[in-house]
JSON list of C-alpha atoms in Angstrom, two decimals:
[
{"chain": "A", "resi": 1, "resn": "UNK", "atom": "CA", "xyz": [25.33, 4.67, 5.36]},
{"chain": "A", "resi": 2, "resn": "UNK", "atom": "CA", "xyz": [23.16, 6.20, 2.72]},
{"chain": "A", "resi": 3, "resn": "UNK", "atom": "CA", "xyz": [19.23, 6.26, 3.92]},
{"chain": "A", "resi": 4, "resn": "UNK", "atom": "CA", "xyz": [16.35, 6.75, 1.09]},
{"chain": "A", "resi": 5, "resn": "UNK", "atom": "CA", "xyz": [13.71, 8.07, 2.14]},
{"chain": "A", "resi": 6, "resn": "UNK", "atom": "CA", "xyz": [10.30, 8.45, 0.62]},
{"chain": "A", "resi": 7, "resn": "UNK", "atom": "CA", "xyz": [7.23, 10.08, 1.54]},
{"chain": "A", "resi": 8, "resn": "UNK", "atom": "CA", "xyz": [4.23, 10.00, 1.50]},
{"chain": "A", "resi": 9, "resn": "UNK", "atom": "CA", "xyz": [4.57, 6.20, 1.87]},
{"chain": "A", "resi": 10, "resn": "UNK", "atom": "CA", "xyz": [0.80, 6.19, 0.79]},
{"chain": "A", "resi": 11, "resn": "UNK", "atom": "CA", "xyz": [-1.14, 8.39, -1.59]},
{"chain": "A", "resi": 12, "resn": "UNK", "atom": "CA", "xyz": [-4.70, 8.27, -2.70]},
{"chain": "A", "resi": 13, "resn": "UNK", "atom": "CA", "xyz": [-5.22, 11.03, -5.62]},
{"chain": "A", "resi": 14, "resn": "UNK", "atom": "CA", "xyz": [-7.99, 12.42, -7.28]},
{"chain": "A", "resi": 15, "resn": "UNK", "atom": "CA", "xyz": [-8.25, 11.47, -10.91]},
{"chain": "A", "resi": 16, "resn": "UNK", "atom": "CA", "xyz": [-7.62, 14.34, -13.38]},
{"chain": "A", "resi": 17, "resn": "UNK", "atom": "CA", "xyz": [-5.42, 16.12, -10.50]},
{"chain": "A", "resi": 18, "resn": "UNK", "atom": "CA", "xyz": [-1.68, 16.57, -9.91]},
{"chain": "A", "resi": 19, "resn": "UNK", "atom": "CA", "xyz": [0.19, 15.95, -7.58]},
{"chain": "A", "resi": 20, "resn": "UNK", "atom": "CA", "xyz": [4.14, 15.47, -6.64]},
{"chain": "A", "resi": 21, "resn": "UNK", "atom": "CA", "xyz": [5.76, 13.14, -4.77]},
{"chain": "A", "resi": 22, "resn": "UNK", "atom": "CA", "xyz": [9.19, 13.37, -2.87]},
{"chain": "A", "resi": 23, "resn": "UNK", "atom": "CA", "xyz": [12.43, 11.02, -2.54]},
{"chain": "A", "resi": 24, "resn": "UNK", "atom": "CA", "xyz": [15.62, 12.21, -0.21]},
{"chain": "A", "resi": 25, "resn": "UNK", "atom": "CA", "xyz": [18.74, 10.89, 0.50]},
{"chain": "A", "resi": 26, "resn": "UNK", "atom": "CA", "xyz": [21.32, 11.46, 2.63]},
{"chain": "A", "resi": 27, "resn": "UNK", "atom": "CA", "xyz": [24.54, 11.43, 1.32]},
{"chain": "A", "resi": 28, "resn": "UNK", "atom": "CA", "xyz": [26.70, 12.32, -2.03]},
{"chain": "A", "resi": 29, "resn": "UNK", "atom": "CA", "xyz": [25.09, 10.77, -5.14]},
{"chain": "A", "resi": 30, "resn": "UNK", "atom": "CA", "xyz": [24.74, 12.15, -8.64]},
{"chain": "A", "resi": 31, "resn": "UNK", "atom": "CA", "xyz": [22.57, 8.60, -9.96]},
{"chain": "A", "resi": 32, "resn": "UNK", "atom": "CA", "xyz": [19.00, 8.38, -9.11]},
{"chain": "A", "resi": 33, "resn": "UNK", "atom": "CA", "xyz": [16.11, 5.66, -10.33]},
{"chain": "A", "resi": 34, "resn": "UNK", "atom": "CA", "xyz": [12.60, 5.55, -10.51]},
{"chain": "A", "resi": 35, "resn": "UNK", "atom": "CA", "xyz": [11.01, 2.48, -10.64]},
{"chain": "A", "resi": 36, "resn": "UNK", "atom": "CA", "xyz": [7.60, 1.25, -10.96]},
{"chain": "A", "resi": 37, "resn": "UNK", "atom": "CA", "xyz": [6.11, -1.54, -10.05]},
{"chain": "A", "resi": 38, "resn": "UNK", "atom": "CA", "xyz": [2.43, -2.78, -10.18]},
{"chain": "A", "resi": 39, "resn": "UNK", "atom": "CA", "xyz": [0.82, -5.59, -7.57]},
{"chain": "A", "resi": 40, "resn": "UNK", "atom": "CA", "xyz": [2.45, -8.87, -7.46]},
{"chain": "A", "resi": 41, "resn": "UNK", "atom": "CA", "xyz": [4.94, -7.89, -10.33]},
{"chain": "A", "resi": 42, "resn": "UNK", "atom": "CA", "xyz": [8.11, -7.20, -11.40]},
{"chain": "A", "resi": 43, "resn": "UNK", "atom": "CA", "xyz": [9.74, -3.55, -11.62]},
{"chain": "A", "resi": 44, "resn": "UNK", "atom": "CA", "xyz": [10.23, -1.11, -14.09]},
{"chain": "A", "resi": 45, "resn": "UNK", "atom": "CA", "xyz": [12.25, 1.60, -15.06]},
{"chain": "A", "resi": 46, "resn": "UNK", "atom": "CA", "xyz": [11.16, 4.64, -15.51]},
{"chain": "A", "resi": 47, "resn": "UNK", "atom": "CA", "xyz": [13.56, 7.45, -15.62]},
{"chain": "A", "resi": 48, "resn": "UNK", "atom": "CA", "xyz": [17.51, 7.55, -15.11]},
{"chain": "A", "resi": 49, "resn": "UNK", "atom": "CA", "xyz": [18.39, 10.92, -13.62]},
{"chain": "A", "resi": 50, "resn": "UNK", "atom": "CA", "xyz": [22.15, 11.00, -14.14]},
{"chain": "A", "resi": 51, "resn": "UNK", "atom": "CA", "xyz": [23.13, 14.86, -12.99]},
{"chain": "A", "resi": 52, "resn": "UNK", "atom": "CA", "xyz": [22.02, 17.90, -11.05]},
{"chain": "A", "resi": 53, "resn": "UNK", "atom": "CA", "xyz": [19.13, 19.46, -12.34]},
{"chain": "A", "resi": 54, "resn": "UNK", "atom": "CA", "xyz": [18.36, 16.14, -15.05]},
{"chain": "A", "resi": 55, "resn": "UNK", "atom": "CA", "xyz": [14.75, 16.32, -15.59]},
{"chain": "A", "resi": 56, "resn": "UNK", "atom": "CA", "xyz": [13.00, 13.87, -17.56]},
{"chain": "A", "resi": 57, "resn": "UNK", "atom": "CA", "xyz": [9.54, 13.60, -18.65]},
{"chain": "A", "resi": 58, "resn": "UNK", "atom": "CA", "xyz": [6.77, 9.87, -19.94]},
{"chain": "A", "resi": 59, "resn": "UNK", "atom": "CA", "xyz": [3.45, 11.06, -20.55]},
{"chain": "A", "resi": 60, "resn": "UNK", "atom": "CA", "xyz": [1.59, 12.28, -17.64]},
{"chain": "A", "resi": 61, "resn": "UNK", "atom": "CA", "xyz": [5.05, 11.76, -15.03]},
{"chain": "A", "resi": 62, "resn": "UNK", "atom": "CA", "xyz": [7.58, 14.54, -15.17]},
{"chain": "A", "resi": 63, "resn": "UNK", "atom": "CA", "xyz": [11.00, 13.52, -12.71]},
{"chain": "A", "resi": 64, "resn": "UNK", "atom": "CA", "xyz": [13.75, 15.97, -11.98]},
{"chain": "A", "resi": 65, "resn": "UNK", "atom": "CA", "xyz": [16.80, 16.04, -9.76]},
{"chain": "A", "resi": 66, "resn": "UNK", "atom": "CA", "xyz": [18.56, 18.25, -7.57]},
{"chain": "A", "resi": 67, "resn": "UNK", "atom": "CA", "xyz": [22.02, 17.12, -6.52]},
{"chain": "A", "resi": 68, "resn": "UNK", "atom": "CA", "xyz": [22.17, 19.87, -3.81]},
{"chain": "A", "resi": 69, "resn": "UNK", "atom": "CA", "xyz": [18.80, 19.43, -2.08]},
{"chain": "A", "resi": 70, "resn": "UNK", "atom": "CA", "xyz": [19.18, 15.48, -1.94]},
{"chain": "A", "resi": 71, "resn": "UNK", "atom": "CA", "xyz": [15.91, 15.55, -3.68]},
{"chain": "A", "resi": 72, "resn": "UNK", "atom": "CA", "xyz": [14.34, 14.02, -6.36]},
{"chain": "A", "resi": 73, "resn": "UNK", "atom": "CA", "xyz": [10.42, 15.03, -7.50]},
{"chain": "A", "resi": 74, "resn": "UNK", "atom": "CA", "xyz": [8.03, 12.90, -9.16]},
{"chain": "A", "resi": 75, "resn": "UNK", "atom": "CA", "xyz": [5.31, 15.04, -10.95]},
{"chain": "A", "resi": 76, "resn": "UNK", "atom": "CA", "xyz": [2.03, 13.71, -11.52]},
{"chain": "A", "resi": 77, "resn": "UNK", "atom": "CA", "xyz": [-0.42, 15.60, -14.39]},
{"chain": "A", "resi": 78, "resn": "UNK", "atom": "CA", "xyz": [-3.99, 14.58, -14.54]},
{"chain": "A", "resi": 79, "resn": "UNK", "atom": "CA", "xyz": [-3.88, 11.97, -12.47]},
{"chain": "A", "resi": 80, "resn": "UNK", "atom": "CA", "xyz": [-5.54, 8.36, -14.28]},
{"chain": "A", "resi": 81, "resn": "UNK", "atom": "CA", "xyz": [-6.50, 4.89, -12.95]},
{"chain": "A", "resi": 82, "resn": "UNK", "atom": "CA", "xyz": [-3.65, 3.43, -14.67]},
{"chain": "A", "resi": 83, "resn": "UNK", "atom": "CA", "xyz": [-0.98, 5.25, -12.66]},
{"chain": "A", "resi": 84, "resn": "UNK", "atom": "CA", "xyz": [-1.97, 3.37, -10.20]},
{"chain": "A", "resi": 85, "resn": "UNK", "atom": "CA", "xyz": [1.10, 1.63, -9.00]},
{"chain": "A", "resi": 86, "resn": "UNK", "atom": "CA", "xyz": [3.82, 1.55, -6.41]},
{"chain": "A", "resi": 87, "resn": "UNK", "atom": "CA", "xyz": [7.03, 3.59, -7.13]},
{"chain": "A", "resi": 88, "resn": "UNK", "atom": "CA", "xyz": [10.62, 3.37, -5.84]},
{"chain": "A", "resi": 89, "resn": "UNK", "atom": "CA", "xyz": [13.42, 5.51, -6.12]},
{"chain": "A", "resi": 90, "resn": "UNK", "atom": "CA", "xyz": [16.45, 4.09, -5.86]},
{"chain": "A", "resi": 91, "resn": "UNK", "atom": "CA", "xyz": [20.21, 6.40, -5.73]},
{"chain": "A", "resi": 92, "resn": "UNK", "atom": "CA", "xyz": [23.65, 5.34, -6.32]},
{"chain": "A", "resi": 93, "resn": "UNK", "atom": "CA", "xyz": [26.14, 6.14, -3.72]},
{"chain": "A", "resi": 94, "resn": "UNK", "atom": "CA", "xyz": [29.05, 8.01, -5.45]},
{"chain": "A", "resi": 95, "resn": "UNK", "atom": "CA", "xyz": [31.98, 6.01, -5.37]},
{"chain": "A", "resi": 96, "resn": "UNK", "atom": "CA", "xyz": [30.57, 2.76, -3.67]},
{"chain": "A", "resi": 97, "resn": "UNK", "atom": "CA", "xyz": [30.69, 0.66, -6.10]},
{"chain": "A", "resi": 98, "resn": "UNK", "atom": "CA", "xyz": [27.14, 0.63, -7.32]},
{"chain": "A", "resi": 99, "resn": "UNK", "atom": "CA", "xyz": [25.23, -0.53, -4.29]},
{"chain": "A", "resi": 100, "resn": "UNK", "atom": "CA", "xyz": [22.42, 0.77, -5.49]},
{"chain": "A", "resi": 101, "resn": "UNK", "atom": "CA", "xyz": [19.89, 1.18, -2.28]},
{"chain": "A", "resi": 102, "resn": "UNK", "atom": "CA", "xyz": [15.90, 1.75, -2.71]},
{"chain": "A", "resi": 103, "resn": "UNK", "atom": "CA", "xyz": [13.22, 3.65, -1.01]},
{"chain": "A", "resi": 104, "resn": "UNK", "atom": "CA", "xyz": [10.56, 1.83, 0.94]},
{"chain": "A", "resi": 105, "resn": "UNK", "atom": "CA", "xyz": [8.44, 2.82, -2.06]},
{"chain": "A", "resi": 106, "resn": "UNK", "atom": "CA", "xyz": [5.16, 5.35, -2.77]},
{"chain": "A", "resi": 107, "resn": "UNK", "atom": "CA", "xyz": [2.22, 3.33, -3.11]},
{"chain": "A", "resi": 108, "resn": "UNK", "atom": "CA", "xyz": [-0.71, 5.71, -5.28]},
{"chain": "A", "resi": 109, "resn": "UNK", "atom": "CA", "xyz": [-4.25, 4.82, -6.16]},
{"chain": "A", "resi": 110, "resn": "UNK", "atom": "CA", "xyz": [-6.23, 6.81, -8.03]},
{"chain": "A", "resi": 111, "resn": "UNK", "atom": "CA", "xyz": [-10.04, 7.27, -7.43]},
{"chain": "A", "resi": 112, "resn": "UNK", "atom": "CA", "xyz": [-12.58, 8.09, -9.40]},
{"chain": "B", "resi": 1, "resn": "UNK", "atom": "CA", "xyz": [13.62, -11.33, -25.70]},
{"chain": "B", "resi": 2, "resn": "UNK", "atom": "CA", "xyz": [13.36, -13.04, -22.96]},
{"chain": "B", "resi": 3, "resn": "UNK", "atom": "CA", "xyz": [15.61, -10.45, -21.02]},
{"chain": "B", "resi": 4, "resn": "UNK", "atom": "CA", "xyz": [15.70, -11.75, -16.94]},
{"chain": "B", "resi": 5, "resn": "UNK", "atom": "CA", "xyz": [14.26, -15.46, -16.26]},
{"chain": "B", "resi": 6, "resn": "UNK", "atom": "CA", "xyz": [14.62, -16.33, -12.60]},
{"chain": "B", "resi": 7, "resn": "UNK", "atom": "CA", "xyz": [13.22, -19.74, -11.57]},
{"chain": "B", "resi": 8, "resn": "UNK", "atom": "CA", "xyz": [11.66, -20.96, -9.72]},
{"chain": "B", "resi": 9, "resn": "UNK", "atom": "CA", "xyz": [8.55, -18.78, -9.35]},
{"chain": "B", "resi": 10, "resn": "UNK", "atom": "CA", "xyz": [7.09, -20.07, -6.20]},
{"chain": "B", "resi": 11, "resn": "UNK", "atom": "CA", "xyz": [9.09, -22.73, -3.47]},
{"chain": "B", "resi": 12, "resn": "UNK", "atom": "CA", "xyz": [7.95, -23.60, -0.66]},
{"chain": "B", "resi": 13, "resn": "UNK", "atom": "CA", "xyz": [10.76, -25.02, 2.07]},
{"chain": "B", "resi": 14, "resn": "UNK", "atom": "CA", "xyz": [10.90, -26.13, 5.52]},
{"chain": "B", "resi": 15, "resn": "UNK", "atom": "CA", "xyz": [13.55, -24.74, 8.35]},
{"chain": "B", "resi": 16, "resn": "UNK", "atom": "CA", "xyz": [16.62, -25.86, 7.63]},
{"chain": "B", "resi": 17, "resn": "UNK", "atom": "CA", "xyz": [16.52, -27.01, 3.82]},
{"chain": "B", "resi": 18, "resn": "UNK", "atom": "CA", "xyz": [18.80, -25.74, 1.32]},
{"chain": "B", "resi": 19, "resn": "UNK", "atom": "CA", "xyz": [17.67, -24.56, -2.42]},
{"chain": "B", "resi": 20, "resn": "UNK", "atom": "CA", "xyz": [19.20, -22.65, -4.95]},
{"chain": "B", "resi": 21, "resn": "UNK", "atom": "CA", "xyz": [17.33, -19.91, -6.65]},
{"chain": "B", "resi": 22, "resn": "UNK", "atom": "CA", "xyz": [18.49, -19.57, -10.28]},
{"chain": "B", "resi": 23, "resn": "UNK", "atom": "CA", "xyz": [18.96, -16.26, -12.43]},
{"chain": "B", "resi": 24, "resn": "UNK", "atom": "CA", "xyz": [19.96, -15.97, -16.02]},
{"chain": "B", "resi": 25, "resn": "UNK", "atom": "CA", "xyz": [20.11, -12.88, -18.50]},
{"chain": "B", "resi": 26, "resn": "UNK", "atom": "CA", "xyz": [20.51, -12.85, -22.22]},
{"chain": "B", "resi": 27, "resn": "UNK", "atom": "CA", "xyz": [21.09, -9.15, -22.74]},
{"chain": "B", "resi": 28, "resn": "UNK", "atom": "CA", "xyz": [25.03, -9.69, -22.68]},
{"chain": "B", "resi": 29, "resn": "UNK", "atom": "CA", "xyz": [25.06, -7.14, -19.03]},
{"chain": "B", "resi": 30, "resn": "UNK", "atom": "CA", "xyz": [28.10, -7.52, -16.65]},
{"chain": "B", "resi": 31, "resn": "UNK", "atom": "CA", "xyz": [26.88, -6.69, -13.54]},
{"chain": "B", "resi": 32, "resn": "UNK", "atom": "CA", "xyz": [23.72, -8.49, -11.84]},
{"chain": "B", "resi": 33, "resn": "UNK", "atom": "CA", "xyz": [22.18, -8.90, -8.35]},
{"chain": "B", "resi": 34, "resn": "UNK", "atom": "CA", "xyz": [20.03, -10.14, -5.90]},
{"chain": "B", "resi": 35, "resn": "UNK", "atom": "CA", "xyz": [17.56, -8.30, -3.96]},
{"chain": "B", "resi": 36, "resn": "UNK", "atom": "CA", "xyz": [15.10, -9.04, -1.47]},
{"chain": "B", "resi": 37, "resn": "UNK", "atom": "CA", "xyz": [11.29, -7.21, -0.89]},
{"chain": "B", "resi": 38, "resn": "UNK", "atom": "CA", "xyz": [9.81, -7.34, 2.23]},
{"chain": "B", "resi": 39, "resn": "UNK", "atom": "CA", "xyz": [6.36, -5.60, 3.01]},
{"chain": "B", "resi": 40, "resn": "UNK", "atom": "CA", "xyz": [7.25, -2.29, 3.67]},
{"chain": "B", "resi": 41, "resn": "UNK", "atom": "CA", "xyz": [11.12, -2.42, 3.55]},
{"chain": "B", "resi": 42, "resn": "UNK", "atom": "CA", "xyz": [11.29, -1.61, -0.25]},
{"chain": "B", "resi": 43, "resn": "UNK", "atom": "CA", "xyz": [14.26, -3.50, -2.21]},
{"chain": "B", "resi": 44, "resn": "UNK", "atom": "CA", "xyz": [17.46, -4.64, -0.38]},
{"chain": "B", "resi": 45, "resn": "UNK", "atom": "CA", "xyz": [20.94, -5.71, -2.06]},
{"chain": "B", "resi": 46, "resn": "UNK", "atom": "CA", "xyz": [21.98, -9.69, -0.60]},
{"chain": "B", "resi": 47, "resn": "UNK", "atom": "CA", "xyz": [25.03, -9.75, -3.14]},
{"chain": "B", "resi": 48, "resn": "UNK", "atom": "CA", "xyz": [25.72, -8.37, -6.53]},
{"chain": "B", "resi": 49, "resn": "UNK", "atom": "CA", "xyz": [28.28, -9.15, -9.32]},
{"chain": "B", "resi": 50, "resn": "UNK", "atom": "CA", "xyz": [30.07, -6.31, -10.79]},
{"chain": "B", "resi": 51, "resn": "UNK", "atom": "CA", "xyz": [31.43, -8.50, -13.69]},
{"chain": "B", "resi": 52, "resn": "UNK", "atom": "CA", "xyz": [31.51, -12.09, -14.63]},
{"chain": "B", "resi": 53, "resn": "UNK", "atom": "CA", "xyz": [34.11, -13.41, -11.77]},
{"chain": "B", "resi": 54, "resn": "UNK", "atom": "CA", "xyz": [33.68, -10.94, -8.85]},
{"chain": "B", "resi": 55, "resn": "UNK", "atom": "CA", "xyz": [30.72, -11.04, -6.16]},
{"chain": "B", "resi": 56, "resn": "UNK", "atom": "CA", "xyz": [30.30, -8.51, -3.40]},
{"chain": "B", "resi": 57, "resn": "UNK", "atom": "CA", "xyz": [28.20, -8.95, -0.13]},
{"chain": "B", "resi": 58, "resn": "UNK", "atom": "CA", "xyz": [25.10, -6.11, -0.37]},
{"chain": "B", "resi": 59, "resn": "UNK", "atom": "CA", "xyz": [23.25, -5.26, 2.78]},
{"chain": "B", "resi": 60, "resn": "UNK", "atom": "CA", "xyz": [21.88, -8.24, 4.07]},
{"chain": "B", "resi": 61, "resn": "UNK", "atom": "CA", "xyz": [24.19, -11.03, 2.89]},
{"chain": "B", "resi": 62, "resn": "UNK", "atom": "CA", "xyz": [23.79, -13.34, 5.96]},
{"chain": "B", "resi": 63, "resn": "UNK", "atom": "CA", "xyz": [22.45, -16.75, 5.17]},
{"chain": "B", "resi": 64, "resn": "UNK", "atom": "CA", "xyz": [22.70, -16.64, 1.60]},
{"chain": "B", "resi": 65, "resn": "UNK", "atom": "CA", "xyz": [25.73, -17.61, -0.84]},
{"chain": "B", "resi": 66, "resn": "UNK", "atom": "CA", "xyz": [25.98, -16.73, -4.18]},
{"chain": "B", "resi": 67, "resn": "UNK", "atom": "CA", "xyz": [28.03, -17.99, -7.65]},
{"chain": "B", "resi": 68, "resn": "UNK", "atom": "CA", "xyz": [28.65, -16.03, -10.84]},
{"chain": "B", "resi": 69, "resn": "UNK", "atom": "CA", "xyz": [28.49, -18.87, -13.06]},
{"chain": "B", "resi": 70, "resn": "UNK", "atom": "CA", "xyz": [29.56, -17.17, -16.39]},
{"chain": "B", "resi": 71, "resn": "UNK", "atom": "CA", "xyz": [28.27, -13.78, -17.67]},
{"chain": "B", "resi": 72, "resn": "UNK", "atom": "CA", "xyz": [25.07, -14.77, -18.34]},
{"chain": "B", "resi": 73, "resn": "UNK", "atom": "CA", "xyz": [24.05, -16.87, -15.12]},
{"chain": "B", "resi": 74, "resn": "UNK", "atom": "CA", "xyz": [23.80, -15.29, -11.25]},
{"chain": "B", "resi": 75, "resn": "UNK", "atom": "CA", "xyz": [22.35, -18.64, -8.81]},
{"chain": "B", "resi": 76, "resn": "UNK", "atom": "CA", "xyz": [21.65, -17.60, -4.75]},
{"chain": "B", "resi": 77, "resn": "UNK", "atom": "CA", "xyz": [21.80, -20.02, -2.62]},
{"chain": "B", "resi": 78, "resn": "UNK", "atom": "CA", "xyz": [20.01, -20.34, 0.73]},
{"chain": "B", "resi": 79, "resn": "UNK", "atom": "CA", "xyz": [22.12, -23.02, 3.00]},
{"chain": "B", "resi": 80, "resn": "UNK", "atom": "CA", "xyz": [19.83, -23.62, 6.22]},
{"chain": "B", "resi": 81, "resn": "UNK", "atom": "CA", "xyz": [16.69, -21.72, 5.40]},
{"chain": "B", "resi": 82, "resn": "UNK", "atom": "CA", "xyz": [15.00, -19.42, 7.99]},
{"chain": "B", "resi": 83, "resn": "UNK", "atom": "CA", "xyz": [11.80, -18.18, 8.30]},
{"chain": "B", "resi": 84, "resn": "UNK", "atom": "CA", "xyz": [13.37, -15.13, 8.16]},
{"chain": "B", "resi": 85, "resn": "UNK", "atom": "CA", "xyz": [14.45, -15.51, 4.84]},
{"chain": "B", "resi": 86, "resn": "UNK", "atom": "CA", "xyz": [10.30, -15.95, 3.12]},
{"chain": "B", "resi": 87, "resn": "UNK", "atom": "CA", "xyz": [10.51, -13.41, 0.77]},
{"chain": "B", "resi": 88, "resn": "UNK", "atom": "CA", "xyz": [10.20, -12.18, -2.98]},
{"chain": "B", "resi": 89, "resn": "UNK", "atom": "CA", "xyz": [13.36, -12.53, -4.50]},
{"chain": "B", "resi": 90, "resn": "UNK", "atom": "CA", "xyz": [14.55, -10.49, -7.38]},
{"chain": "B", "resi": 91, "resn": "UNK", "atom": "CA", "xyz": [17.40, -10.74, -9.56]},
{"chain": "B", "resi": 92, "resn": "UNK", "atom": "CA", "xyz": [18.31, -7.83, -11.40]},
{"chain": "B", "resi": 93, "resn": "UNK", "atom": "CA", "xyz": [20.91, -6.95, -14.39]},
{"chain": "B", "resi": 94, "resn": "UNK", "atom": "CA", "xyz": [22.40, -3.95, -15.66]},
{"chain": "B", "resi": 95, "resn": "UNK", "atom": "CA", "xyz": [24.92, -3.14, -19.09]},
{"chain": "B", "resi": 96, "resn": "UNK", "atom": "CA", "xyz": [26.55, -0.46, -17.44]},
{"chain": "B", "resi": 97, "resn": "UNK", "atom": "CA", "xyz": [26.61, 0.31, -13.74]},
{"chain": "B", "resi": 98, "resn": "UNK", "atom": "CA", "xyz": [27.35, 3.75, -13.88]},
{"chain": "B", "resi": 99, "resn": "UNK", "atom": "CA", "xyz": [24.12, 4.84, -16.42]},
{"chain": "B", "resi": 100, "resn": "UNK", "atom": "CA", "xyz": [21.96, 2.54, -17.07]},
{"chain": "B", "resi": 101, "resn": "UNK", "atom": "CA", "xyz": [19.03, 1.33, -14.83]},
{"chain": "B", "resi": 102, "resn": "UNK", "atom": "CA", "xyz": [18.14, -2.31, -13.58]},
{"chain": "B", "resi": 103, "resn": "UNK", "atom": "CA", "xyz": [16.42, -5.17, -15.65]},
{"chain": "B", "resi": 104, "resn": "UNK", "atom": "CA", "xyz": [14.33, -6.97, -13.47]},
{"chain": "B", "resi": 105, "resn": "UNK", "atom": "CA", "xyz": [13.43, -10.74, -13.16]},
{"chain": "B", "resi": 106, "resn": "UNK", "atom": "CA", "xyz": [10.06, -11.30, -12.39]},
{"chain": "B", "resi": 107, "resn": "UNK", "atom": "CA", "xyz": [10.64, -12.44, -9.17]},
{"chain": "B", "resi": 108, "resn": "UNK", "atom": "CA", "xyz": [10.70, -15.54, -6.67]},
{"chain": "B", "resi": 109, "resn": "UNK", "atom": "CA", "xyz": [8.33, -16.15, -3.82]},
{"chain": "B", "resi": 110, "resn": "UNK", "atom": "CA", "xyz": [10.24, -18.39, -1.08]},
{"chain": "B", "resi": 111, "resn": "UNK", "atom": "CA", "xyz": [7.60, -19.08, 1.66]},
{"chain": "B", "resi": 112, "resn": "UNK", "atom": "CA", "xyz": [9.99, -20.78, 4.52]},
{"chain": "B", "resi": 113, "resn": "UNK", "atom": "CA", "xyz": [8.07, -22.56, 7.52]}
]
């Protein structure tokens, strides 16, 4: 059974700092999703990571992949207010059929 | 563009009614689903629909049903609700299953007592 997991589950940053955030999974997958979705709303896509070593880059959030590791990286640069959000990854298992399976989700704020 | 319109936005049922939570897309995608968010549990799969005429049970299919009307149209149906089952419901579409990412509704919230 494929587990996502993403930590920290909670992160308060700094504005104008960076920081990076982490998603893992545990078995074969060459797909991963990040999603974003603000308080009481829908989600959003942000970046399709479709092979090993895919790195993709919106404004001030850089994602990248690595198909060996299990890993995917969200980079935050200058962290602002308006990054403040909750953000899923979400990987598709190879060869199941697109059961696409989420992370519990990274919820940042952004102070001041 | 009106892209995914789930309705109803809010319901409000008692144990052991029955509703059906409706879904429709009009970005021409074959594949859509149903997901579920729960505090702290992120997004799980109830049932998806690869292509117009095929459903598949996701992780937590118990208690609901589901019909792929035609391509555009993906309804859920709760039989006997549960308290269990108050949640935000999402429907979601995709063009292409392999590439391209979700289109999300905006979401139902089903408050069972």
């Amino acid at each position: 059974e494929l587990k996502v997991e993403q930590n920290p589950l909670f992160l308060s940053m700094q504005e104008g700092k960076n920081y990076t955030i982490y998603c893992n999974y545990s078995t074969t997958s060459d797909r991963l999703y990040w999603y974003r979705q603000d308080p009481g709303k829908s989600l959003e896509s942000l970046f399709v990571l479709l092979s090993n070593g895919a790195v993709k880059q919106e404004g001030r959030l850089m994602a990248s992949l690595d198909t060996k590791a299990r890993l995917s990286t969200l980079h935050i640069t200058a962290a602002v207010h308006d990054l403040s959000a909750t953000y899923f990854c979400a990987v598709d298992e190879t060869g199941a059929n697109s059961k696409l399976t989420f992370g519990k989700g990274i919820t940042l704020s952004v102070r001041p | 563009n009106a892209g995914v319109t789930q309705t109803p936005k809010f319901q409000v049922l008692k144990t052991g009614q029955s509703m059906t939570l409706q879904c429709a897309q009009d970005m021409n995608h074959n594949s859509m689903y149903w997901y579920r968010q729960d505090p702290g549990m992120g997004l799980r799969l109830i049932y998806y629909s690869a292509s117009e005429g095929t459903t598949d049970k996701g992780e937590v299919p118990n208690g609901y049903n589901v019909s792929r009307l035609n391509k555009r149209e993906f309804s859920l149906r709760l039989e006997s609700a549960a308290p269990s089952q108050t949640s935000v419901y999402f429907c979601a579409s995709t063009r292409d299953r392999t590439i391209s990412p979700l289109h999300f509704g905006n979401g139902t919230r089903l408050t069972v007592t």
